[in-house]
Coordinates of C-alpha atoms and ligand atoms in Angstrom, one line a residue:
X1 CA 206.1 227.4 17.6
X2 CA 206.3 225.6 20.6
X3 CA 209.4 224.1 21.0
X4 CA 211.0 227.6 21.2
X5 CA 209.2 228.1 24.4
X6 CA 211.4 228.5 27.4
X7 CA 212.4 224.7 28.7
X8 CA 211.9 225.8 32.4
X9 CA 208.2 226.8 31.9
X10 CA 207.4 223.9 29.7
X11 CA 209.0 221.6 32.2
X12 CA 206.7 223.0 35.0
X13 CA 202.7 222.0 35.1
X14 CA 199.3 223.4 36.4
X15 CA 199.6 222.1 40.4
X16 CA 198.0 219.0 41.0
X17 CA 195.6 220.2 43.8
X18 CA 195.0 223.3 41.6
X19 CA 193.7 220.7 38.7
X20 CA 191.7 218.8 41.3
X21 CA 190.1 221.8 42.2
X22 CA 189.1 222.6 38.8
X23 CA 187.5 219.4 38.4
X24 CA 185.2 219.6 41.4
X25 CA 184.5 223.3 41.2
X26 CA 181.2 222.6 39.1
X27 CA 180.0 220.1 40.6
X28 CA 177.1 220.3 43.7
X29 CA 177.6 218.7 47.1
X30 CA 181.2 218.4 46.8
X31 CA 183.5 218.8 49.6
X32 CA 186.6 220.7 48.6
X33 CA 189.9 220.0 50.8
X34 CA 191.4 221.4 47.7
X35 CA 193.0 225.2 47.8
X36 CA 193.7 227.0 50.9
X37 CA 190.5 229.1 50.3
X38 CA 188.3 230.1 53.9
X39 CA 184.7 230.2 53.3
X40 CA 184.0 233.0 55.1
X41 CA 183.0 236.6 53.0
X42 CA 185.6 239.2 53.3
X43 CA 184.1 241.1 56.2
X44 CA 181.6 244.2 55.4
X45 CA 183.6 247.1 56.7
X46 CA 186.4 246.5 54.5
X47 CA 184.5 246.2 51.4
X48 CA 182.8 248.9 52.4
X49 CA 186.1 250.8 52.1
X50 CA 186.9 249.4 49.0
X51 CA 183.4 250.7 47.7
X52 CA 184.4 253.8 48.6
X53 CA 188.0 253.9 47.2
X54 CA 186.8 253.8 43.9
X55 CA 183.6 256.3 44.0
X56 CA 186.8 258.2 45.2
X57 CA 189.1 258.2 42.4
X58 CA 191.5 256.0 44.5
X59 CA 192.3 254.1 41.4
X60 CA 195.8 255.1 40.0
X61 CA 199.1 253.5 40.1
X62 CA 200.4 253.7 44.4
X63 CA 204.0 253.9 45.1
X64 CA 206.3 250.5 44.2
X65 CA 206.2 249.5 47.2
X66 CA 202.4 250.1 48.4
X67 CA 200.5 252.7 50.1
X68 CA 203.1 254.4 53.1
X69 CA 199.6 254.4 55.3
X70 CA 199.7 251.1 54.7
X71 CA 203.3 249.6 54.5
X72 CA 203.2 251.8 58.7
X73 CA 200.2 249.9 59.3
X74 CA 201.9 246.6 58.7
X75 CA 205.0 247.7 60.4
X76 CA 203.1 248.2 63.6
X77 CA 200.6 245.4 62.8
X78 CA 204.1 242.8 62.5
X79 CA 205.6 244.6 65.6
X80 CA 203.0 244.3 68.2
X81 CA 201.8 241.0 66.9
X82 CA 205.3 238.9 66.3
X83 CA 207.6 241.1 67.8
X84 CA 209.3 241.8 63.6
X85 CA 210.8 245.3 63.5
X86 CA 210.4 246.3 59.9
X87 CA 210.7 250.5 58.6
X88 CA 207.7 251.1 56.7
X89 CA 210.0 253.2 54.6
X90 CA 212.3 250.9 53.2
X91 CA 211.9 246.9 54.3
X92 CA 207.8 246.2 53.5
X93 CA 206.5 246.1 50.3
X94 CA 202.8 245.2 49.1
X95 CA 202.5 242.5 46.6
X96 CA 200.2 240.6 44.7
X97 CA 199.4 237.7 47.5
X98 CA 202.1 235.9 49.4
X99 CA 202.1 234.1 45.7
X100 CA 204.0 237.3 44.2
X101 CA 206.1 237.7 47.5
X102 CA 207.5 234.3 47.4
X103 CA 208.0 234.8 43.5
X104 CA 210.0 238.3 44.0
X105 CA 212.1 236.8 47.1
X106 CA 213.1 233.3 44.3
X107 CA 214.2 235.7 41.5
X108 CA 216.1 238.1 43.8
X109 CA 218.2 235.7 45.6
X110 CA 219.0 232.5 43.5
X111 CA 221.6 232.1 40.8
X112 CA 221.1 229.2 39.0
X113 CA 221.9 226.2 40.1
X114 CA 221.1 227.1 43.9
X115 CA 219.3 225.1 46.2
X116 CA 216.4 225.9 48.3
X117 CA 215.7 223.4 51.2
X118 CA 211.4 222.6 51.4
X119 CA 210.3 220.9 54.4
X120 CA 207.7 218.1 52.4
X121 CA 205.1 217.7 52.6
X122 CA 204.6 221.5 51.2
X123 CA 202.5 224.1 49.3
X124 CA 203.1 223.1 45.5
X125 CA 203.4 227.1 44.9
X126 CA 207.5 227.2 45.8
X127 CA 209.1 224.2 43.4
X128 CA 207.8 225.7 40.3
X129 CA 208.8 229.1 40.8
X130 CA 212.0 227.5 42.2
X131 CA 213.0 225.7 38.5
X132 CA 211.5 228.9 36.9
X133 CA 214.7 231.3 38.5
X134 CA 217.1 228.6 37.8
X135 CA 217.6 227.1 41.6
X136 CA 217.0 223.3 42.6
X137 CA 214.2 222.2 44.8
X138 CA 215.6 220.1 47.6
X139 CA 212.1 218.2 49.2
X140 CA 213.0 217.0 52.7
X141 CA 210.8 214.1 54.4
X142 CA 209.6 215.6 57.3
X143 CA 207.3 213.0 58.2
X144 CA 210.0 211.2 60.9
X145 CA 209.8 214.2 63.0
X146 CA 206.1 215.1 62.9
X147 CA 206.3 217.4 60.0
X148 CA 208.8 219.5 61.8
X149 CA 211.7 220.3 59.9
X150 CA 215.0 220.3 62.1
X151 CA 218.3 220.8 62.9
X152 CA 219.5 217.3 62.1
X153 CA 217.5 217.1 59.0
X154 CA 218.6 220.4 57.6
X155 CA 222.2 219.4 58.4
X156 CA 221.6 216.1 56.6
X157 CA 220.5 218.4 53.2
X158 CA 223.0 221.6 53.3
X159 CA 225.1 221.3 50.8
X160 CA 227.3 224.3 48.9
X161 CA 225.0 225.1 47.3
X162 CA 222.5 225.5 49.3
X163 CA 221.2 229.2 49.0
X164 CA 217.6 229.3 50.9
X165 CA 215.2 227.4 53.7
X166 CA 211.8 227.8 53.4
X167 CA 209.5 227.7 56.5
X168 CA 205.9 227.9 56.0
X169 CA 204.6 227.5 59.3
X170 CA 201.8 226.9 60.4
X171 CA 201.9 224.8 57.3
X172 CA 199.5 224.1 54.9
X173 CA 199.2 221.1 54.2
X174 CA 200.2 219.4 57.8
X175 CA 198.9 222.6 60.3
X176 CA 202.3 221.8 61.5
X177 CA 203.7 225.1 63.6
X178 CA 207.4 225.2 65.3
X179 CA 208.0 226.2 68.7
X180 CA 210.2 229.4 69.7
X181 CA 212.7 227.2 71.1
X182 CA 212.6 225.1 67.8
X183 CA 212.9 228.2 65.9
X184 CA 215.9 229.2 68.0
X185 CA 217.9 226.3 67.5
X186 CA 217.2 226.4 63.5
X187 CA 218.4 229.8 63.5
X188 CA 221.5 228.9 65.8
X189 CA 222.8 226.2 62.7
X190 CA 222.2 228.9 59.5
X191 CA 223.6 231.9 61.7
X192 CA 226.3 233.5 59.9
X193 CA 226.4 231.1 57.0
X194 CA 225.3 232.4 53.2
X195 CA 221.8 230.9 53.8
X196 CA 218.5 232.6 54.0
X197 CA 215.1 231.5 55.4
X198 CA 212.0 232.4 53.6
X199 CA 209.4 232.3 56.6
X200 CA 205.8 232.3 54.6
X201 CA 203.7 233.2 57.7
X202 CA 200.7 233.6 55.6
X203 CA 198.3 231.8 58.0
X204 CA 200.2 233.0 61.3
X205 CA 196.7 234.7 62.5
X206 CA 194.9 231.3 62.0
X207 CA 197.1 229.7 65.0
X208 CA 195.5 227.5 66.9
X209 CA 196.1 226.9 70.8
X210 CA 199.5 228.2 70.9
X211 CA 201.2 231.5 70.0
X212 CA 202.8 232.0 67.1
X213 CA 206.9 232.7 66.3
X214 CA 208.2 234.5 63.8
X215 CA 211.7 233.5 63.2
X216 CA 212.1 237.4 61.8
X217 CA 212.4 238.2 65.2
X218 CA 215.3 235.5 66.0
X219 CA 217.2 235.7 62.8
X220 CA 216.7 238.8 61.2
X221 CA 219.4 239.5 58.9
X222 CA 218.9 236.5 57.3
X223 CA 215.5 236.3 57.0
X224 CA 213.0 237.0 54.6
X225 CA 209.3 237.4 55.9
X226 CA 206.0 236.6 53.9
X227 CA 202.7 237.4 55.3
X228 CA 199.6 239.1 53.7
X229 CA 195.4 239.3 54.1
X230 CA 194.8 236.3 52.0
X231 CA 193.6 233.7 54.9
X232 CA 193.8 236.1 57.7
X233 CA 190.7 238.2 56.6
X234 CA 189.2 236.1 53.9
X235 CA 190.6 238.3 51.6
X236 CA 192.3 236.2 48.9
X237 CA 190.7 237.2 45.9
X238 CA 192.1 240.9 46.8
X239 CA 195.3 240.2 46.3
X240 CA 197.7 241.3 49.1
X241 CA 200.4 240.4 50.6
X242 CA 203.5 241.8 52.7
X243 CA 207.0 240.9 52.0
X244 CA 209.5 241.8 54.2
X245 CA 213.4 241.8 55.1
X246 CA 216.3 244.5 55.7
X247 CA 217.2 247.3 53.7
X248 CA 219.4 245.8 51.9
X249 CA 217.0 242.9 50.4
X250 CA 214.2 244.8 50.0
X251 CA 216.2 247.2 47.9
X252 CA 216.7 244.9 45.3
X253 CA 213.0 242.7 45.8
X254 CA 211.6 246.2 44.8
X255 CA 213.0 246.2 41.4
X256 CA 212.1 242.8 40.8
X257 CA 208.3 243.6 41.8
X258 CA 208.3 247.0 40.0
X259 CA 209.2 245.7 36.6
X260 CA 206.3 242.8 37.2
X261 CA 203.6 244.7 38.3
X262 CA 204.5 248.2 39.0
X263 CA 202.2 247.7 42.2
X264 CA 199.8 246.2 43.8
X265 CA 196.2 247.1 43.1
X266 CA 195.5 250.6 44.7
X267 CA 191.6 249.5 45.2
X268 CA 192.4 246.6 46.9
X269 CA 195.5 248.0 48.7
X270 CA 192.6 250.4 50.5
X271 CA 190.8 247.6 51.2
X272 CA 193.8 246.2 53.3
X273 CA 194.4 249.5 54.7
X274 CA 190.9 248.8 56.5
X275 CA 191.5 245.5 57.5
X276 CA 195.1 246.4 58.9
X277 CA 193.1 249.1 60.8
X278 CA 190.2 248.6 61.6
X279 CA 190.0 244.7 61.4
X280 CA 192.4 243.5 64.2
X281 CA 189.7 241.0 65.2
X282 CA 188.5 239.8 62.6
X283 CA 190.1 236.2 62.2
X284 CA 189.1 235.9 65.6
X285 CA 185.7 234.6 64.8
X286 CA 187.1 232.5 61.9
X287 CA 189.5 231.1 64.0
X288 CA 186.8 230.0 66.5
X289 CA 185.1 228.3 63.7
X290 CA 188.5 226.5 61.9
X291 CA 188.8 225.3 65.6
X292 CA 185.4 223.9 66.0
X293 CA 185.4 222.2 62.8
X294 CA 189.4 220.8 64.2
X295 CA 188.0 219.4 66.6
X296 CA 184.5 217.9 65.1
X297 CA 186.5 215.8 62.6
X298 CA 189.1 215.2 65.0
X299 CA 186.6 213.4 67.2
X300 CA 184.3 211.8 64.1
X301 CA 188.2 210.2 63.2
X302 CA 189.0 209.1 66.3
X303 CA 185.4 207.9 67.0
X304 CA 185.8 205.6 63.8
X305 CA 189.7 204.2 65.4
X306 CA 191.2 206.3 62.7
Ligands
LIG401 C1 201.6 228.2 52.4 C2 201.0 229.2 51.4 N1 201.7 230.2 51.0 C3 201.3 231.1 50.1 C4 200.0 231.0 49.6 C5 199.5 232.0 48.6 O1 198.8 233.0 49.2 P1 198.2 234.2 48.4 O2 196.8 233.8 48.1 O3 198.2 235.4 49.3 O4 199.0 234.4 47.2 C6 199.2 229.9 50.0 C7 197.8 229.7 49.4 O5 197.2 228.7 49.6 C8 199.7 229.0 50.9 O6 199.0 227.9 51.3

C-alpha cells in the first residue's frame, strides 16, 4: 500500500542531524553537537508547578489558543522584553514548540507553488514542512555576508512568487543575530509588498553580548513571530511555544492549530505559566554558562591556528 501514500511526505526524510543524533544517543562519552537541546534540567520551581497542576485536576482540554493567564503573561513578557505589542486576546496562541508554530504559520499562508526565502545555512525543521503545504524552499547562501541575510541577497531571490522570509535569528546553526539597523533596512525592501517574515526568535533569551531585535516591532503587519520555552528555560520536552501576529493572521492560524491539536498540553501549559512568571531569570545562569563554554572553545580553536 505504499505507493498511495501522499508524494510530498514520501519525498521528505527523517533530518539528517536528527538521524545523527539517533546514532550517537546510545553510545558513552560521546559529544553531541547534534539537536539544539541545553543540558541544563528544567528549573525546580517550575516543575514544581507542574507537579502540582496535575494533583490539581488541571488536566483537561485549555482554550484553542492557550491559557488567557498565560497568552497575558506572554503579551507582557514580549512587550517589556522586545518591545512586540501583541493582545493576549486575539494575536498569541500556545503551541506545541516553535516546531508546531512554524508548521501552523506554513499551512496558513502558502498556496502551492509559493516560495519561502531561507537564509542557509538553516534549521532543517522549515524545508520539509515547506514541500509538505505545497510552497518551494528557496535556500540562500549566506556565507558571503557572514551568515547575515540582506537586502541585496533577498533582492537577488524575490521573485513573484515569493510568499514568505524566514528569519531565525540568533540562528541555529551559525549563532548569527542581525542588528536593529539591519533589521530596519530588511523591513524597508518587503514593506508594503505581499511578503511576510516569519521571525523564529526561539533562542532570543540565549543572546549573547548584544541585545536582541525583534523585527515584530519594526514590521508588524507583516510579520509573523515565533518564540516559546524550549531553549529559554530548558524546557523542550514540555512542549511550548508562542506564535504570534495581528488579528487578522492569528484568526485563521487558530483554526489550523485547533483542528491539529485542539491545544497545547494544559500540564505543561502551567508549567510555562511559572516560568513566564516566576522564571524571568532563569536563562540568565544558562546563558553565563553557553558564554563560558563560547569562549573556552573559541580560545582552544584559536590556540590550535584554527
Ligand atoms: C531555529 C529553531 N527553530 C525551532 C526549533 C524547534 O523548537 P521547539 O523545540 O520549541 O519545537 C528549533 C529546535 O532546535 C530551532 O533550532
Amino acid at each position: 500500500m505504499e505507493h498511495l501514500i501522499n508524494p510530498h511526505v514520501k519525498e521528505i526524510e527523517i533530518s539528517g542531524i536528527r538521524q545523527f543524533y539517533n546514532m550517537v544517543s546510545d553510545i558513552d562519552d560521546v559529544l553531541s553537537f547534534t539537536i539544539g537541546l541545553p543540558d541544563f534540567p528544567t528549573p525546580l520551581h517550575i516543575k514544581d508547578k507542574a507537579i502540582n497542576a496535575i494533583q490539581k485536576d488541571c488536566t483537561t482540554y485549555t482554550h484553542n489558543a492557550g491559557l488567557l493567564d498565560l497568552r497575558q503573561e506572554v503579551s507582557k513578557f514580549m512587550y517589556s522584553h522586545y518591545s512586540l505589542k501583541y493582545n493576549p486576546d486575539d494575536e498569541i496562541l500556545i503551541t506545541v514548540g516553535a516546531s508546531q508554530a512554524i508548521d501552523i504559520a506554513f499551512r496558513t499562508i502558502l498556496t502551492p507553488g509559493d516560495e519561502v526565502i531561507l537564509p542557509g545555512p538553516v534549521y532543517p525543521g522549515y524545508e520539509p514542512l515547506i514541500h509538505l503545504a505545497g510552497g518551494k524552499a528557496v535556500h540562500v547562501d549566506t556565507r558571503s555576508t557572514s551568515f547575515k541575510l540582506t537586502p541585496q541577497l533577498i533582492t537577488e531571490s524575490l521573485t513573484e512568487k515569493t510568499k514568505c522570509i524566514v528569519l531565525p535569528y540568533p540562528s541555529n546553526p551559525t549563532g548569527v543575530s542581525l542588528t536593529r539597523e539591519e533589521l530596519e533596512e530588511i523591513a524597508d525592501l518587503v514593506r508594503g509588498k505581499n511578503i511576510f517574515i516569519l521571525a523564529d526568535e526561539i533562542y532570543s533569551e540565549l543572546t549573547l553580548d548584544r541585545t536582541h531585535t525583534s523585527i515584530g516591532s519594526i514590521i508588524r503587519e507583516q510579520t509573523i513571530t515565533i518564540n516559546g520555552l524550549s531553549k529559554s528555560h530548558s524546557m523542550t520536552g514540555w512542549r511550548i511555544g508562542f506564535l504570534m501576529a495581528p488579528k487578522a493572521i492569528i484568526k485563521h492560524m487558530i483554526k489550523v492549530h485547533q483542528y491539529n491539536v485542539s491545544c497545547a498540553s494544559s500540564v505543561s501549559q502551567m508549567a510555562a505559566l511559572e516560568a513566564m512568571r516566576n522564571g524571568e531569570h532563569d536563562p540568565a545562569a544558562m546563558r553565563e554558562e553557553y558564554k563560558n563554554r563560547r569562549d573556552y572553545v573559541f580560545n582552544r580553536l584559536a590556540a590550535m591556528n584554527l
